[in-house]
Amino acid sequence: MQRLFGTNGVRGITNDSMSSELALKLGKAIGSYFEGNIIIATDTRTSNEMLKNAVISGLISTGCNVFDAKIAPSPALQYYVKHSDADAGVIITASHNPPEFNGIKVVDEDGVELSRNKEKEIEKIYFNERFKKAGWNELGKVYDIDILDFYIEGVLSLANTEKIKEGQFKVVLDCGNGAACYTMPYLVSQVADVISLNAQPDGNFPGRQPEPTPENIKDLMKTVKATGADLGIAYDGDADRAIFVDENGEFVYGDKSLAIIAGYKVEKKRGKVVTPVSTSSCVEDYVKTKGGEIVYTKVGAPIVARKMLEINAVFGGEENGGLIFPEHQYCRDGGMASIAMLELMAEKGKKLSELVKEVPSYYLIKTKVKCENNKEIMERLKNKVEGEKIDYTDGIKVYSKDGWVLMRPSGTEPIIRIYAEGKDEKTARRIADRYKKLIEKELGRD
Ligand code: MG
């Protein structure tokens, strides 16, 4: 059976692997599967109108009614789907990818990204072209809706904002010309003084590329320092991820902010924190000192979210700035992350740089080995590895005295990814090299 959905929905390059024909057919397949009311939203990309209209056309041809929320962050759409009686949601976004990309993501009626089983059902309809056809008098209707205030109010209703004094914080927001423009300045200005960068929606992304990396958010780092702000926050294209900058203008890596907020959450309510096996040990170490427990999953935000639901976790997230707050919803949520960080800083009376220092530091190296039959090689490696502890949650993770390595076959490319972590760069490099050689030996390349 052919596969259409990747780890983050269907992604591709506009008018190439992501075409209006694909969007139309996928709209028909989604509509045939759900047969109900569907809410749709987009980020700010130039190809959104083309793809959204094609998806809507497909949906209404099957008899589904469509509620068009226009441009909105993914978490705003997911929150609305969860609380309304809609049967599903569709988001047109390529998240952090460059401007020429776009994608189609489907969320279930509970607002959580679709499970793999349901994706398979939709793929089956898509590839067999078994589309439902509504009669001329049964076609779906399209309605406009506004979901943004509902999301902003939802986030604020859960925040302990009374701890934040008026005028206490100055925050610089980098909306990256993405969906964040429509909510984040309005949300954060309810609790802090806000300076906004790149807050004009623009699918050409003139301010910066959509992924909040240290290279892409240099302007934010400079502005935080120059304005004497307490915090900087940068969002990706669909505003489900939030990356922080401390009061000195220093980039705070996503594993550190994940650890800080996870530690705060387990202090409040003892319990489990869910994160993928690829996450730095700094999160586990820090969460343990606060009395919490870590549960590891395979890589992928929807997998983390579904595991959190299953075990009733208190918090979860990924090292890329995707944080999941179960009291709000089971998906990555840039708005919740922003308010939670301010709430935490107010309660602790600490600057972000001080909070970062409390989290242990490790060095992580990501590399890869080219390998055609990557899944078969991974099977063979299972008998070749030795360590203090071996974890098969996703690929093979081997813990040694001075760190760990994770080897995973890519699902889409002929490669094996290697993540190696140690106390310092030298150790991490030694671990990475050792396992790279082991894989190459297995490939007969030594
Ligand atoms: Mg995203």
Tab-separated table of C-alpha atoms and ligand atoms in Angstrom:
chain	number	residue	atom	x	y	z
A	1	MET	CA	0.000	0.000	0.000
A	2	GLN	CA	1.358	3.392	-0.975
A	3	ARG	CA	1.850	5.977	1.750
A	4	LEU	CA	0.735	9.597	1.600
A	5	PHE	CA	1.002	10.914	5.170
A	6	GLY	CA	4.436	11.460	6.749
A	7	THR	CA	5.136	12.224	10.421
A	8	ASN	CA	3.612	15.689	10.004
A	9	GLY	CA	0.775	15.169	7.572
A	10	VAL	CA	1.260	15.466	3.815
A	11	ARG	CA	4.108	17.798	2.796
A	12	GLY	CA	5.627	18.847	-0.478
A	13	ILE	CA	6.787	21.626	-2.773
A	14	THR	CA	4.100	23.856	-4.251
A	15	ASN	CA	2.935	22.878	-7.749
A	16	ASP	CA	5.344	19.985	-7.644
A	17	SER	CA	4.822	17.277	-5.010
A	18	MET	CA	2.128	19.472	-3.395
A	19	SER	CA	-0.314	20.277	-6.180
A	20	SER	CA	-3.911	21.421	-6.448
A	21	GLU	CA	-4.770	17.999	-7.915
A	22	LEU	CA	-3.417	16.281	-4.807
A	23	ALA	CA	-5.270	18.728	-2.557
A	24	LEU	CA	-8.562	18.145	-4.390
A	25	LYS	CA	-8.252	14.349	-4.174
A	26	LEU	CA	-7.184	14.491	-0.538
A	27	GLY	CA	-10.148	16.767	0.221
A	28	LYS	CA	-12.450	14.158	-1.358
A	29	ALA	CA	-10.790	11.352	0.630
A	30	ILE	CA	-11.041	13.256	3.935
A	31	GLY	CA	-14.670	14.127	3.240
A	32	SER	CA	-15.544	10.537	2.275
A	33	TYR	CA	-14.026	9.299	5.521
A	34	PHE	CA	-15.499	11.835	7.974
A	35	GLU	CA	-18.873	12.662	6.366
A	36	GLY	CA	-19.575	15.664	8.578
A	37	ASN	CA	-18.549	19.177	9.571
A	38	ILE	CA	-14.928	20.101	8.903
A	39	ILE	CA	-13.065	23.193	10.096
A	40	ILE	CA	-10.224	24.431	7.909
A	41	ALA	CA	-7.418	26.964	8.533
A	42	THR	CA	-4.103	27.938	6.960
A	43	ASP	CA	-0.804	29.583	7.876
A	44	THR	CA	0.374	32.549	5.743
A	45	ARG	CA	1.945	30.789	2.740
A	46	THR	CA	1.454	32.067	-0.832
A	47	SER	CA	0.047	28.692	-1.963
A	48	ASN	CA	-2.618	28.537	0.751
A	49	GLU	CA	-5.518	29.884	-1.300
A	50	MET	CA	-4.789	27.445	-4.120
A	51	LEU	CA	-4.571	24.430	-1.828
A	52	LYS	CA	-7.353	25.453	0.558
A	53	ASN	CA	-9.852	26.017	-2.250
A	54	ALA	CA	-8.961	22.641	-3.768
A	55	VAL	CA	-9.403	20.866	-0.407
A	56	ILE	CA	-12.710	22.674	0.196
A	57	SER	CA	-13.941	21.727	-3.270
A	58	GLY	CA	-13.135	18.078	-2.532
A	59	LEU	CA	-14.805	18.204	0.882
A	60	ILE	CA	-18.070	19.751	-0.265
A	61	SER	CA	-18.294	17.367	-3.239
A	62	THR	CA	-18.705	14.574	-0.674
A	63	GLY	CA	-21.418	16.472	1.190
A	64	CYS	CA	-19.284	17.776	4.102
A	65	ASN	CA	-19.958	21.278	5.399
A	66	VAL	CA	-16.821	23.382	5.701
A	67	PHE	CA	-16.132	26.132	8.259
A	68	ASP	CA	-13.353	28.372	6.986
A	69	ALA	CA	-11.306	29.900	9.835
A	70	LYS	CA	-8.895	31.648	7.394
A	71	ILE	CA	-5.386	32.203	8.783
A	72	ALA	CA	-4.876	30.783	12.278
A	73	PRO	CA	-2.141	29.010	14.275
A	74	SER	CA	-2.425	25.201	14.225
A	75	PRO	CA	-3.099	25.081	18.005
A	76	ALA	CA	-5.960	27.607	17.581
A	77	LEU	CA	-7.630	25.359	15.016
A	78	GLN	CA	-7.023	22.252	17.114
A	79	TYR	CA	-8.473	23.929	20.210
A	80	TYR	CA	-11.579	24.957	18.298
A	81	VAL	CA	-12.102	21.491	16.806
A	82	LYS	CA	-11.791	19.971	20.290
A	83	HIS	CA	-14.451	22.250	21.769
A	84	SER	CA	-16.895	22.453	18.875
A	85	ASP	CA	-19.000	19.616	17.525
A	86	ALA	CA	-16.915	19.476	14.340
A	87	ASP	CA	-15.959	16.005	13.139
A	88	ALA	CA	-12.433	16.942	12.051
A	89	GLY	CA	-10.086	19.779	11.175
A	90	VAL	CA	-7.735	20.424	8.265
A	91	ILE	CA	-4.706	22.720	8.446
A	92	ILE	CA	-2.885	23.908	5.346
A	93	THR	CA	0.674	24.513	6.583
A	94	ALA	CA	4.263	23.389	6.115
A	95	SER	CA	5.093	24.440	9.688
A	96	HIS	CA	8.823	25.352	9.821
A	97	ASN	CA	9.697	24.441	6.207
A	98	PRO	CA	10.899	27.057	3.670
A	99	PRO	CA	8.328	29.231	1.770
A	100	GLU	CA	8.090	27.014	-1.333
A	101	PHE	CA	6.783	24.104	0.742
A	102	ASN	CA	3.243	23.514	1.894
A	103	GLY	CA	1.331	20.719	3.540
A	104	ILE	CA	-2.045	19.346	4.590
A	105	LYS	CA	-2.561	18.083	8.119
A	106	VAL	CA	-5.719	16.434	9.450
A	107	VAL	CA	-6.862	16.532	13.064
A	108	ASP	CA	-9.428	14.282	14.680
A	109	GLU	CA	-12.583	15.461	16.461
A	110	ASP	CA	-10.670	15.671	19.763
A	111	GLY	CA	-8.247	18.173	18.212
A	112	VAL	CA	-5.335	15.707	18.238
A	113	GLU	CA	-3.487	14.926	15.026
A	114	LEU	CA	-4.925	11.865	13.328
A	115	SER	CA	-3.740	8.423	14.443
A	116	ARG	CA	-1.819	6.356	11.898
A	117	ASN	CA	-4.725	3.912	11.585
A	118	LYS	CA	-7.121	6.641	10.513
A	119	GLU	CA	-4.528	8.066	8.131
A	120	LYS	CA	-4.321	4.604	6.536
A	121	GLU	CA	-8.099	4.562	6.036
A	122	ILE	CA	-7.924	7.924	4.274
A	123	GLU	CA	-4.961	6.743	2.175
A	124	LYS	CA	-6.966	3.704	1.128
A	125	ILE	CA	-9.833	5.901	-0.133
A	126	TYR	CA	-7.330	8.271	-1.795
A	127	PHE	CA	-5.422	5.620	-3.742
A	128	ASN	CA	-8.481	3.524	-4.657
A	129	GLU	CA	-10.379	6.722	-5.551
A	130	ARG	CA	-13.464	5.435	-3.752
A	131	PHE	CA	-14.868	8.912	-3.174
A	132	LYS	CA	-18.320	9.605	-1.892
A	133	LYS	CA	-20.325	11.693	-4.369
A	134	ALA	CA	-23.074	13.895	-3.007
A	135	GLY	CA	-26.115	14.585	-5.183
A	136	TRP	CA	-26.585	18.052	-6.688
A	137	ASN	CA	-28.894	19.004	-3.806
A	138	GLU	CA	-26.716	17.407	-1.092
A	139	LEU	CA	-23.427	19.241	-1.689
A	140	GLY	CA	-21.754	20.719	1.376
A	141	LYS	CA	-21.878	24.418	2.256
A	142	VAL	CA	-19.024	26.754	3.193
A	143	TYR	CA	-19.271	29.123	6.161
A	144	ASP	CA	-16.798	31.688	7.490
A	145	ILE	CA	-15.889	31.481	11.174
A	146	ASP	CA	-13.546	33.315	13.519
A	147	ILE	CA	-11.699	31.133	16.015
A	148	LEU	CA	-8.890	33.418	17.174
A	149	ASP	CA	-10.496	35.013	20.264
A	150	PHE	CA	-11.691	31.617	21.460
A	151	TYR	CA	-8.084	30.407	21.462
A	152	ILE	CA	-6.657	33.519	23.156
A	153	GLU	CA	-9.323	33.366	25.882
A	154	GLY	CA	-8.731	29.630	26.304
A	155	VAL	CA	-5.014	30.122	26.938
A	156	LEU	CA	-5.585	33.028	29.347
A	157	SER	CA	-8.231	31.109	31.291
A	158	LEU	CA	-5.600	28.518	32.250
A	159	ALA	CA	-2.747	30.867	33.095
A	160	ASN	CA	-2.023	32.035	36.641
A	161	THR	CA	-1.517	35.559	35.393
A	162	GLU	CA	-2.193	37.157	38.786
A	163	LYS	CA	1.443	36.400	39.662
A	164	ILE	CA	2.600	38.645	36.853
A	165	LYS	CA	2.670	42.276	38.000
A	166	GLU	CA	1.665	45.054	35.657
A	167	GLY	CA	4.695	46.364	33.794
A	168	GLN	CA	6.877	43.550	35.185
A	169	PHE	CA	7.920	42.077	31.841
A	170	LYS	CA	8.945	43.459	28.496
A	171	VAL	CA	8.776	40.773	25.790
A	172	VAL	CA	9.913	40.864	22.171
A	173	LEU	CA	7.872	38.587	19.903
A	174	ASP	CA	9.167	37.419	16.531
A	175	CYS	CA	6.066	36.244	14.662
A	176	GLY	CA	8.170	35.379	11.607
A	177	ASN	CA	5.452	36.677	9.201
A	178	GLY	CA	3.519	33.487	10.001
A	179	ALA	CA	0.230	32.544	11.650
A	180	ALA	CA	1.576	33.838	14.994
A	181	CYS	CA	0.847	37.397	13.718
A	182	TYR	CA	-2.888	36.780	14.244
A	183	THR	CA	-2.768	35.768	17.905
A	184	MET	CA	0.523	36.057	19.766
A	185	PRO	CA	0.901	39.879	20.033
A	186	TYR	CA	-2.731	40.087	21.271
A	187	LEU	CA	-2.270	37.193	23.690
A	188	VAL	CA	1.071	38.143	25.232
A	189	SER	CA	0.173	41.851	25.517
A	190	GLN	CA	-2.546	40.818	27.998
A	191	VAL	CA	0.188	40.016	30.543
A	192	ALA	CA	3.309	41.903	29.418
A	193	ASP	CA	4.578	44.882	27.418
A	194	VAL	CA	5.143	43.655	23.879
A	195	ILE	CA	7.437	44.684	21.041
A	196	SER	CA	6.651	42.759	17.838
A	197	LEU	CA	8.998	41.836	15.002
A	198	ASN	CA	7.926	40.437	11.614
A	199	ALA	CA	4.307	40.741	12.715
A	200	GLN	CA	2.915	41.454	9.239
A	201	PRO	CA	1.601	38.227	7.685
A	202	ASP	CA	3.512	37.541	4.459
A	203	GLY	CA	3.981	34.224	2.654
A	204	ASN	CA	7.253	35.421	1.132
A	205	PHE	CA	8.653	35.467	4.683
A	206	PRO	CA	10.631	38.710	4.163
A	207	GLY	CA	11.647	38.887	7.839
A	208	ARG	CA	13.159	35.470	8.234
A	209	GLN	CA	12.759	31.794	7.350
A	210	PRO	CA	9.935	30.053	9.265
A	211	GLU	CA	12.147	27.792	11.389
A	212	PRO	CA	13.265	29.451	14.660
A	213	THR	CA	16.962	28.496	14.543
A	214	PRO	CA	19.817	30.618	16.008
A	215	GLU	CA	20.768	31.734	12.462
A	216	ASN	CA	17.197	32.736	11.548
A	217	ILE	CA	16.319	34.722	14.661
A	218	LYS	CA	19.435	36.923	14.998
A	219	ASP	CA	17.276	40.084	14.748
A	220	LEU	CA	15.208	38.937	17.711
A	221	MET	CA	18.331	38.173	19.765
A	222	LYS	CA	19.724	41.649	19.032
A	223	THR	CA	16.405	43.384	19.730
A	224	VAL	CA	15.946	41.705	23.123
A	225	LYS	CA	19.368	42.951	24.192
A	226	ALA	CA	19.008	46.437	22.670
A	227	THR	CA	15.606	47.102	24.254
A	228	GLY	CA	16.494	45.664	27.678
A	229	ALA	CA	13.654	43.152	27.354
A	230	ASP	CA	13.217	40.237	29.775
A	231	LEU	CA	12.406	37.654	27.150
A	232	GLY	CA	12.238	36.998	23.425
A	233	ILE	CA	9.898	34.475	21.807
A	234	ALA	CA	10.085	33.212	18.214
A	235	TYR	CA	7.420	31.052	16.554
A	236	ASP	CA	7.535	28.733	13.559
A	237	GLY	CA	5.201	29.196	10.550
A	238	ASP	CA	2.079	27.736	12.182
A	239	ALA	CA	2.915	28.907	15.729
A	240	ASP	CA	2.766	25.533	17.427
A	241	ARG	CA	6.434	25.809	18.383
A	242	ALA	CA	7.946	28.549	20.562
A	243	ILE	CA	11.677	29.154	21.018
A	244	PHE	CA	12.955	31.504	23.722
A	245	VAL	CA	15.738	34.083	23.939
A	246	ASP	CA	17.019	35.104	27.388
A	247	GLU	CA	17.438	38.676	28.696
A	248	ASN	CA	21.027	38.764	27.410
A	249	GLY	CA	19.901	38.021	23.866
A	250	GLU	CA	21.140	34.418	24.079
A	251	PHE	CA	19.314	31.674	22.178
A	252	VAL	CA	17.802	29.082	24.535
A	253	TYR	CA	17.759	25.630	22.958
A	254	GLY	CA	14.425	23.819	22.953
A	255	ASP	CA	15.629	20.997	25.213
A	256	LYS	CA	16.413	23.578	27.920
A	257	SER	CA	13.010	25.288	27.725
A	258	LEU	CA	11.342	21.852	27.659
A	259	ALA	CA	13.257	20.907	30.839
A	260	ILE	CA	12.462	24.207	32.593
A	261	ILE	CA	8.716	24.090	31.955
A	262	ALA	CA	8.518	20.303	32.574
A	263	GLY	CA	10.297	20.794	35.935
A	264	TYR	CA	7.832	23.545	36.861
A	265	LYS	CA	4.840	21.383	35.920
A	266	VAL	CA	5.956	18.362	37.984
A	267	GLU	CA	6.684	20.611	40.960
A	268	LYS	CA	3.031	21.658	40.816
A	269	LYS	CA	1.654	18.206	40.162
A	270	ARG	CA	3.783	15.082	40.491
A	271	GLY	CA	3.568	12.843	37.478
A	272	LYS	CA	4.932	11.766	34.145
A	273	VAL	CA	6.522	13.830	31.397
A	274	VAL	CA	6.516	12.382	27.859
A	275	THR	CA	9.220	13.087	25.284
A	276	PRO	CA	10.796	11.234	22.317
A	277	VAL	CA	13.908	9.065	22.838
A	278	SER	CA	15.940	11.592	20.831
A	279	THR	CA	15.593	14.256	23.554
A	280	SER	CA	18.648	15.315	25.557
A	281	SER	CA	19.151	13.661	28.960
A	282	CYS	CA	19.103	17.150	30.479
A	283	VAL	CA	15.287	16.901	30.487
A	284	GLU	CA	15.215	13.578	32.354
A	285	ASP	CA	17.897	14.703	34.847
A	286	TYR	CA	16.105	17.964	35.629
A	287	VAL	CA	12.611	16.457	35.831
A	288	LYS	CA	13.892	13.788	38.245
A	289	THR	CA	15.336	16.447	40.589
A	290	LYS	CA	11.839	17.957	40.706
A	291	GLY	CA	10.232	14.624	41.606
A	292	GLY	CA	8.877	13.699	38.174
A	293	GLU	CA	9.322	10.748	35.873
A	294	ILE	CA	10.142	10.577	32.147
A	295	VAL	CA	8.393	8.326	29.645
A	296	TYR	CA	10.062	8.000	26.239
A	297	THR	CA	8.271	7.485	22.925
A	298	LYS	CA	9.111	7.187	19.265
A	299	VAL	CA	9.934	10.469	17.508
A	300	GLY	CA	6.928	12.588	16.406
A	301	ALA	CA	4.668	15.098	18.164
A	302	PRO	CA	1.400	13.186	17.524
A	303	ILE	CA	2.968	10.081	19.113
A	304	VAL	CA	3.982	12.095	22.188
A	305	ALA	CA	0.486	13.603	22.402
A	306	ARG	CA	-1.306	10.246	22.149
A	307	LYS	CA	0.998	8.693	24.777
A	308	MET	CA	0.261	11.619	27.127
A	309	LEU	CA	-3.462	10.982	26.735
A	310	GLU	CA	-2.985	7.259	27.385
A	311	ILE	CA	-0.967	7.604	30.613
A	312	ASN	CA	-2.477	10.865	31.856
A	313	ALA	CA	0.878	12.690	31.783
A	314	VAL	CA	1.275	16.140	33.349
A	315	PHE	CA	3.400	17.495	30.522
A	316	GLY	CA	5.180	16.595	27.296
A	317	GLY	CA	7.139	17.965	24.397
A	318	GLU	CA	9.982	17.888	21.945
A	319	GLU	CA	13.417	19.490	21.853
A	320	ASN	CA	12.409	21.731	18.909
A	321	GLY	CA	10.229	24.028	21.013
A	322	GLY	CA	7.029	21.988	20.618
A	323	LEU	CA	5.453	21.881	24.093
A	324	ILE	CA	2.214	20.088	24.975
A	325	PHE	CA	0.007	21.265	27.870
A	326	PRO	CA	-2.627	18.601	28.632
A	327	GLU	CA	-4.784	21.005	30.666
A	328	HIS	CA	-5.340	22.921	27.409
A	329	GLN	CA	-5.079	20.311	24.656
A	330	TYR	CA	-2.993	17.404	23.360
A	331	CYS	CA	-0.962	19.193	20.738
A	332	ARG	CA	2.033	21.519	20.509
A	333	ASP	CA	0.973	24.978	21.558
A	334	GLY	CA	3.050	28.138	21.062
A	335	GLY	CA	0.559	30.351	22.929
A	336	MET	CA	0.500	28.165	26.041
A	337	ALA	CA	4.317	27.924	25.965
A	338	SER	CA	4.639	31.734	25.879
A	339	ILE	CA	2.323	32.355	28.820
A	340	ALA	CA	3.716	29.422	30.838
A	341	MET	CA	7.263	30.788	30.606
A	342	LEU	CA	6.168	34.233	31.840
A	343	GLU	CA	4.093	32.723	34.644
A	344	LEU	CA	7.069	30.604	35.726
A	345	MET	CA	9.504	33.551	35.660
A	346	ALA	CA	7.077	35.612	37.757
A	347	GLU	CA	6.524	32.854	40.305
A	348	LYS	CA	10.230	31.976	40.665
A	349	GLY	CA	11.381	35.592	40.521
A	350	LYS	CA	14.210	34.463	38.252
A	351	LYS	CA	15.581	35.606	34.937
A	352	LEU	CA	15.524	33.119	32.077
A	353	SER	CA	19.355	32.884	32.016
A	354	GLU	CA	19.286	31.850	35.704
A	355	LEU	CA	16.672	29.180	35.005
A	356	VAL	CA	18.728	27.847	32.079
A	357	LYS	CA	21.793	27.484	34.343
A	358	GLU	CA	19.863	25.132	36.640
A	359	VAL	CA	19.468	22.606	33.809
A	360	PRO	CA	22.418	20.207	33.212
A	361	SER	CA	24.306	20.708	29.949
A	362	TYR	CA	25.125	17.996	27.449
A	363	TYR	CA	26.488	18.083	23.938
A	364	LEU	CA	24.390	16.488	21.186
A	365	ILE	CA	25.684	15.581	17.732
A	366	LYS	CA	23.358	14.659	14.876
A	367	THR	CA	24.818	12.872	11.883
A	368	LYS	CA	23.768	10.193	9.364
A	369	VAL	CA	25.053	7.303	7.294
A	370	LYS	CA	23.885	6.624	3.728
A	371	CYS	CA	22.354	3.198	3.548
A	372	GLU	CA	19.886	1.755	0.997
A	373	ASN	CA	18.573	-1.153	3.063
A	374	ASN	CA	18.444	0.842	6.318
A	375	LYS	CA	15.762	-1.265	8.036
A	376	GLU	CA	17.604	-4.536	7.377
A	377	ILE	CA	20.904	-3.081	8.650
A	378	MET	CA	19.120	-1.885	11.807
A	379	GLU	CA	17.897	-5.458	12.435
A	380	ARG	CA	21.456	-6.769	12.123
A	381	LEU	CA	22.804	-4.058	14.425
A	382	LYS	CA	20.520	-5.271	17.218
A	383	ASN	CA	22.895	-8.188	17.845
A	384	LYS	CA	26.034	-6.074	17.550
A	385	VAL	CA	25.487	-3.405	20.207
A	386	GLU	CA	26.441	-3.560	23.878
A	387	GLY	CA	25.873	-1.024	26.606
A	388	GLU	CA	24.722	-0.271	30.144
A	389	LYS	CA	21.138	-0.178	28.872
A	390	ILE	CA	19.615	-0.685	25.424
A	391	ASP	CA	16.264	0.829	24.460
A	392	TYR	CA	14.368	-0.242	21.331
A	393	THR	CA	11.534	2.316	21.547
A	394	ASP	CA	12.568	3.875	18.218
A	395	GLY	CA	15.562	2.359	16.439
A	396	ILE	CA	18.326	1.434	18.892
A	397	LYS	CA	19.380	3.642	21.795
A	398	VAL	CA	22.512	2.509	23.631
A	399	TYR	CA	23.436	4.067	26.958
A	400	SER	CA	27.100	3.972	28.018
A	401	LYS	CA	28.899	5.413	31.056
A	402	ASP	CA	29.598	8.716	29.348
A	403	GLY	CA	26.474	9.279	27.264
A	404	TRP	CA	24.191	7.621	24.732
A	405	VAL	CA	23.681	7.032	21.034
A	406	LEU	CA	20.422	6.669	19.115
A	407	MET	CA	20.398	5.071	15.654
A	408	ARG	CA	17.161	5.352	13.654
A	409	PRO	CA	16.360	4.375	10.066
A	410	SER	CA	14.688	7.228	8.183
A	411	GLY	CA	11.203	6.382	6.895
A	412	THR	CA	11.548	8.564	3.796
A	413	GLU	CA	15.273	8.596	2.882
A	414	PRO	CA	17.886	5.837	2.463
A	415	ILE	CA	19.801	6.839	5.595
A	416	ILE	CA	20.314	5.886	9.227
A	417	ARG	CA	20.278	8.870	11.559
A	418	ILE	CA	22.706	8.962	14.469
A	419	TYR	CA	22.196	11.112	17.568
A	420	ALA	CA	25.085	11.010	20.049
A	421	GLU	CA	25.114	12.788	23.385
A	422	GLY	CA	27.929	13.215	25.913
A	423	LYS	CA	29.002	15.578	28.675
A	424	ASP	CA	31.115	17.567	26.211
A	425	GLU	CA	31.748	17.852	22.481
A	426	LYS	CA	34.740	15.496	22.522
A	427	THR	CA	32.786	12.711	24.197
A	428	ALA	CA	29.761	13.157	21.932
A	429	ARG	CA	31.997	13.062	18.851
A	430	ARG	CA	33.758	9.921	20.069
A	431	ILE	CA	30.398	8.175	20.577
A	432	ALA	CA	29.083	9.331	17.178
A	433	ASP	CA	32.246	8.173	15.373
A	434	ARG	CA	32.203	4.797	17.082
A	435	TYR	CA	28.673	3.990	15.937
A	436	LYS	CA	29.133	5.498	12.500
A	437	LYS	CA	32.032	3.074	12.040
A	438	LEU	CA	29.942	0.198	13.366
A	439	ILE	CA	27.214	0.876	10.764
A	440	GLU	CA	29.787	1.300	7.979
A	441	LYS	CA	31.397	-1.994	8.966
A	442	GLU	CA	27.990	-3.662	8.714
A	443	LEU	CA	27.659	-2.153	5.243
A	444	GLY	CA	31.049	-3.618	4.321
A	445	ARG	CA	32.554	-0.168	3.820
A	446	ASP	CA	35.463	-0.309	6.297
B	1	MG	MG	4.899	23.898	13.415
